[in-house]
Amino acid sequence: MYSHLLSRPLPRSLKGLAELALDLRWTWSHFSDRLWELLDAEIWERTGNPYYLLQNVSQDRLEQVAADESFQAELHGWLEGRRRYLTQSAWFGRHPHRDELERIAFFSMEFGLSEALPIYSGGLGVLSGDYLKAASDLGIPVTGIGLLYQQGYFRQVLAPDGWQTEAYPYNDPTSLPVTPARRSDRRWLRIELPLPGRPIVLRVWEARVGRVKLYLLDSNDPWNAPADRGATAHLYPSDPRARLTQEILLGMGGFRVLQELGLEPDICHLNEGHAAFAVLARAASFMQREGCSFATALWATRAGNVFTTHTPIEAAFDRFDAELIRPYAEYMAPFVGVSPGELLALGRRDPSDLSESFNMALLALRGSGHINGVSPLHGAVSRKIFQPLFPRWPEVEVPVIAITNGVHVPSWDSAEADALWTRACGKDRWIGEPEDLRGFIEAISDDELWSFRAQQRQHLVEHVRRRLQRQLLEHAASPELLQRARHVLDPNVLTLGFARRFTDYKRPTLLLHDAERLVAILLDPLRPVQLVIAGKAHPGDEEGKRLLQATVNFARRPDVFDRVVFLEDYDMNIAGHLVAGIDVWINTPRRPWEACGTSGMKVLVNGGLNLSERDGWWAAAYRPELGWAIGDGHEHTEPQWDATEAAQLYDLLERDIVPAFYERTQAGIPTGWLKKVRASMSQLTPQFSTNRMFREYVERAYLPAVRAYRRREQDRGKLAAELAAWQRELSEKWRGLRFGELRVRRAGDSWSFEVQVYCDEVDP
C-alpha cells in the first residue's frame, strides 16, 4: 500500500519494504537492521534512513534481493512480526479503565525519533520521541502533533580554531520517512489559519510510529508569502516574531488538524509551554459547539489539559513582548470570544499590568488541570517558580506534581544488550507489567557480564575511529593525522563519556578545571583512562561556544590525542553508540538547573554507570551501590563552589572509580565493578523507563483529568458554567468578607480552629 509513494516501483516481492521503511518502529527494532544492511550497507551506515535507501539503492540490487530466498524469508518474517505487533493486545488494552480514555493529543515543538527525521534539538525532543514509541508499545491511544522543519535545528561544523559554526541543510520531505496526510476523499490535508493581515496555509504530514501517528505541520506551501513559507524553516529561531508564529502554528494549527481529521481529544498534553495556544483553540471549539461563554469553555476544557514543564528557572520560559503579541491577541480574541486584554491576562503574572510580557508557561498553567515537573527535585523547584500565581498558599501545596522522565529502553539498548536481556528476562520485559528484574540480572555470571561490557566497548572504539577519520577527512587533515586516528582509544581501557548541550549551567568544562590533573589521570601508565566527548552549543549562546571551543582544543592536544576524542555534530546516532559503550557517564550541571536529564538513564540498560551531580533524576536515584555523585545535595551560588566540585570529581576518579575498574581477579574479572553494574542495571533500568513513566501519566494525570473533563462537559457544560459563575462571584465579592478573632484549642491529640466570618453577600 506504500510502494506507490516511492520514486520508482519496487519488484513485486519487495513491496512490503516500503511499508517497513515508513513505519518508524525500525528505530527501536534491531531485527530489521539486517534487511537494510543487506540492501546497501554504505547507504544504511551513512544515513540510517530506510526510506531514503529504498529510493537510492540500485535497481540491479533490488532485482538481486527480489530473487534471494533468504532475503525474502527475512522480509516476510519481519512483515509477519509487524502484523502481530499491530494486532496483539497491549498493556493499555487490558487496563480496567481503558474505555474512559479514547484519545490523547501530545503537542511538542520537537520530536527526536531518529536521525532520519531531524526535527529535534536535544533532550526535550528525544523525550517526545521516546514518549510516542512507548505509547505504541503499551497500546495507549496517543496522537502526536508537531512541526516539520525545512532545515531543522542545525548541523555543527568546527572551524580550525575549534569554534562552532552552523550549517542548515534542507530537509527534503520526499526523502524523509513521512507521507502527506490525507482527507477522507484522499486529497492532501491543508489547513488555513488566520494571522494578523493574512491567512497562512499549512501542509500536514503523517509519520507512523508503530501503533501511533504523528502529524507534522509545514508552512512551506506555494500559496503563502515568502516570509510565511519560512515560518517552519528552523527549530527555535532567535527572532521572537518567528518563534511566536511557530507556537501559534503548533498550538492552534495543531488543534485544527485534529478537528479536520475527526480526532477529538479527551486529553491535550502540552509538552512544555510552546504549545499553550492549544488551550485557547480547545476552549474556542468547546464554546462554539456548546454555545457557551469562553469562561465556561475554559473551565470545562482545562480539566482535560495536562501541562508538563521541563524548565528549572523562571527566566527560561518563552515570553513575548507586549507590543509584539498585542496584534496577534487582537486578531485571536474574537475567535475565542474575549477581549484582547482578557486573553493577554492569561499569560501575565499580574493580569492588570499591560506592559508585562506574555509568558507561555503561565498560559499553559492557567489552562491546564494537571501540571507536573519531570523529577522530584524539579517538582519542588516548579512549585517555587509558580508560587506567585497562588498567593498565600503554602509552597508545598502549589498544584504541581512530579512525574520523573524515563527513556524508551528498546531504543537505547545495543544489539548486545537486547540479546543479553532477552536471554535473561524474555522479549516482553519493557511492555508488560512492571517486574522486579533483580533476580534475572543477578543470575548472569560475571564472565558473561564482563564479556558483554568488553564487546560493547570494542564496538564503541571501532565506531569512534571510523567517525573521527571521516571527520578529519572533511577538514582536509594530513595523512599522518588520519593514520593516528585509526588507532585512537583502546578497547581495554576505562572509558568515560560526556555528551550534551554546551551551555554555562551544564558546566561542560568542569572536568577540565585542572587540566593537568585530568591529563595525569588519562595517561596513568598502569591504569589509563580515555574520554569521548560530544555536544553542541545553541547558535546564539556565545558562552556555550566558548566552553565548547575550550573542550575541542583540549581534545586536540598532542599528548592526549590518543586518549580524548571530540565527535563533531552530536546527534542521535552518536548518542546511541556512546550510551552503549561508555563505562561511566559524566554529568555536571549546576544544581538545581537540570530539570531531569535523561542521557544518564540511557546507559543503564547497557551496563554503564553514572557519575553525576545530585540534580534532576540522579538526586532521587543515587545510592553508593549504584554509581557516584558529586555535590552535597544543596544549591550553591558562591563562585568557588565549581572548584570544590571539580576536586570531588578528580578525587572520585583517582580513589574510587579507576581502582574499582582495574581491580581484577586472577581470571581478569573486576568483581567489585560488576557488582555495581549488576545493581544499576537491575534496579534503575525499569525505574527510569518510559514504561514506568507512562503508567504514572495514565494513573496520576490522564485518568483523573478525563474524569474531571467528562463531569464538566456534561449538559452542555453545566458544571463548568457553575464554576465560572462561582469564580466570578468570589472575585467580585471577596473584598466584602470580614474575619474575626482566630481561636485555637487543643483537645487531646487534636486541635480545634475557630474563626468568625462575616460573609456579606457571599453564600457561606
Short mmCIF file of N, CA, C and O in Angstrom, two decimals, residues 252 277 279-285 287-288 292-295 297 329 331-339 343:
data_model
loop_
_atom_site.label_atom_id
_atom_site.label_comp_id
_atom_site.label_asym_id
_atom_site.label_seq_id
_atom_site.Cartn_x
_atom_site.Cartn_y
_atom_site.Cartn_z
N MET A 252 -2.55 26.28 17.93
CA MET A 252 -3.84 26.49 17.28
C MET A 252 -3.95 25.70 15.99
O MET A 252 -4.98 25.07 15.72
N PHE A 277 -1.01 27.66 23.11
CA PHE A 277 -2.15 28.21 22.37
C PHE A 277 -3.20 27.14 22.07
O PHE A 277 -4.34 27.47 21.72
N VAL A 279 -4.59 25.53 24.28
CA VAL A 279 -5.58 25.79 25.33
C VAL A 279 -6.69 26.68 24.79
O VAL A 279 -7.89 26.43 25.00
N LEU A 280 -6.31 27.75 24.09
CA LEU A 280 -7.30 28.68 23.54
C LEU A 280 -8.10 28.02 22.42
O LEU A 280 -9.32 28.21 22.33
N ALA A 281 -7.42 27.27 21.55
CA ALA A 281 -8.11 26.62 20.44
C ALA A 281 -9.14 25.62 20.95
O ALA A 281 -10.26 25.54 20.43
N ARG A 282 -8.78 24.88 21.98
CA ARG A 282 -9.71 23.87 22.50
C ARG A 282 -10.90 24.54 23.19
O ARG A 282 -12.05 24.11 23.00
N ALA A 283 -10.65 25.59 23.95
CA ALA A 283 -11.75 26.30 24.61
C ALA A 283 -12.68 26.93 23.58
O ALA A 283 -13.91 26.89 23.73
N ALA A 284 -12.10 27.52 22.51
CA ALA A 284 -12.93 28.14 21.48
C ALA A 284 -13.79 27.10 20.78
O ALA A 284 -14.96 27.35 20.47
N SER A 285 -13.24 25.92 20.54
CA SER A 285 -14.00 24.85 19.90
C SER A 285 -15.18 24.43 20.78
O SER A 285 -16.31 24.25 20.29
N MET A 287 -16.64 26.25 23.09
CA MET A 287 -17.55 27.39 23.16
C MET A 287 -18.48 27.41 21.94
O MET A 287 -19.70 27.59 22.07
N GLN A 288 -17.91 27.19 20.76
CA GLN A 288 -18.72 27.21 19.55
C GLN A 288 -19.67 26.01 19.49
O GLN A 288 -20.82 26.13 19.05
N CYS A 292 -21.62 28.41 24.62
CA CYS A 292 -21.41 28.94 25.97
C CYS A 292 -20.38 30.06 25.94
O CYS A 292 -19.81 30.38 24.90
N SER A 293 -20.12 30.65 27.09
CA SER A 293 -19.11 31.71 27.18
C SER A 293 -17.72 31.10 27.18
O SER A 293 -17.53 29.90 27.46
N PHE A 294 -16.72 31.96 26.91
CA PHE A 294 -15.33 31.49 26.95
C PHE A 294 -14.96 31.04 28.36
O PHE A 294 -14.26 30.03 28.52
N ALA A 295 -15.43 31.76 29.38
CA ALA A 295 -15.10 31.38 30.76
C ALA A 295 -15.60 29.98 31.06
O ALA A 295 -14.88 29.16 31.67
N ALA A 297 -16.22 27.62 28.81
CA ALA A 297 -15.46 26.69 27.98
C ALA A 297 -14.08 26.41 28.58
O ALA A 297 -13.60 25.27 28.56
N ALA A 329 -3.08 39.07 19.63
CA ALA A 329 -4.18 38.95 20.59
C ALA A 329 -5.43 39.62 20.05
O ALA A 329 -6.55 39.10 20.20
N TYR A 331 -6.26 39.92 17.03
CA TYR A 331 -6.79 39.12 15.94
C TYR A 331 -7.43 37.82 16.46
O TYR A 331 -8.45 37.37 15.94
N MET A 332 -6.81 37.22 17.49
CA MET A 332 -7.33 35.95 18.01
C MET A 332 -8.54 36.13 18.92
O MET A 332 -9.39 35.25 19.00
N ALA A 333 -8.61 37.27 19.64
CA ALA A 333 -9.63 37.45 20.67
C ALA A 333 -11.05 37.21 20.17
O ALA A 333 -11.83 36.51 20.83
N PRO A 334 -11.45 37.75 18.99
CA PRO A 334 -12.83 37.50 18.55
C PRO A 334 -13.14 36.02 18.32
O PRO A 334 -14.27 35.59 18.51
N PHE A 335 -12.12 35.23 17.94
CA PHE A 335 -12.35 33.81 17.68
C PHE A 335 -12.61 33.04 18.97
O PHE A 335 -13.23 31.99 18.95
N VAL A 336 -12.13 33.57 20.10
CA VAL A 336 -12.36 32.88 21.37
C VAL A 336 -13.35 33.63 22.26
O VAL A 336 -13.59 33.23 23.40
N GLY A 337 -13.91 34.72 21.73
CA GLY A 337 -15.00 35.38 22.44
C GLY A 337 -14.60 36.16 23.67
O GLY A 337 -15.39 36.26 24.61
N VAL A 338 -13.39 36.71 23.70
CA VAL A 338 -12.96 37.55 24.82
C VAL A 338 -12.31 38.81 24.26
O VAL A 338 -12.01 38.89 23.07
N SER A 339 -12.06 39.77 25.12
CA SER A 339 -11.34 40.96 24.70
C SER A 339 -9.86 40.64 24.62
O SER A 339 -9.38 39.71 25.29
N LEU A 343 -7.55 38.05 27.05
CA LEU A 343 -6.71 36.98 26.50
C LEU A 343 -5.26 37.14 26.99
O LEU A 343 -4.65 36.18 27.45
#
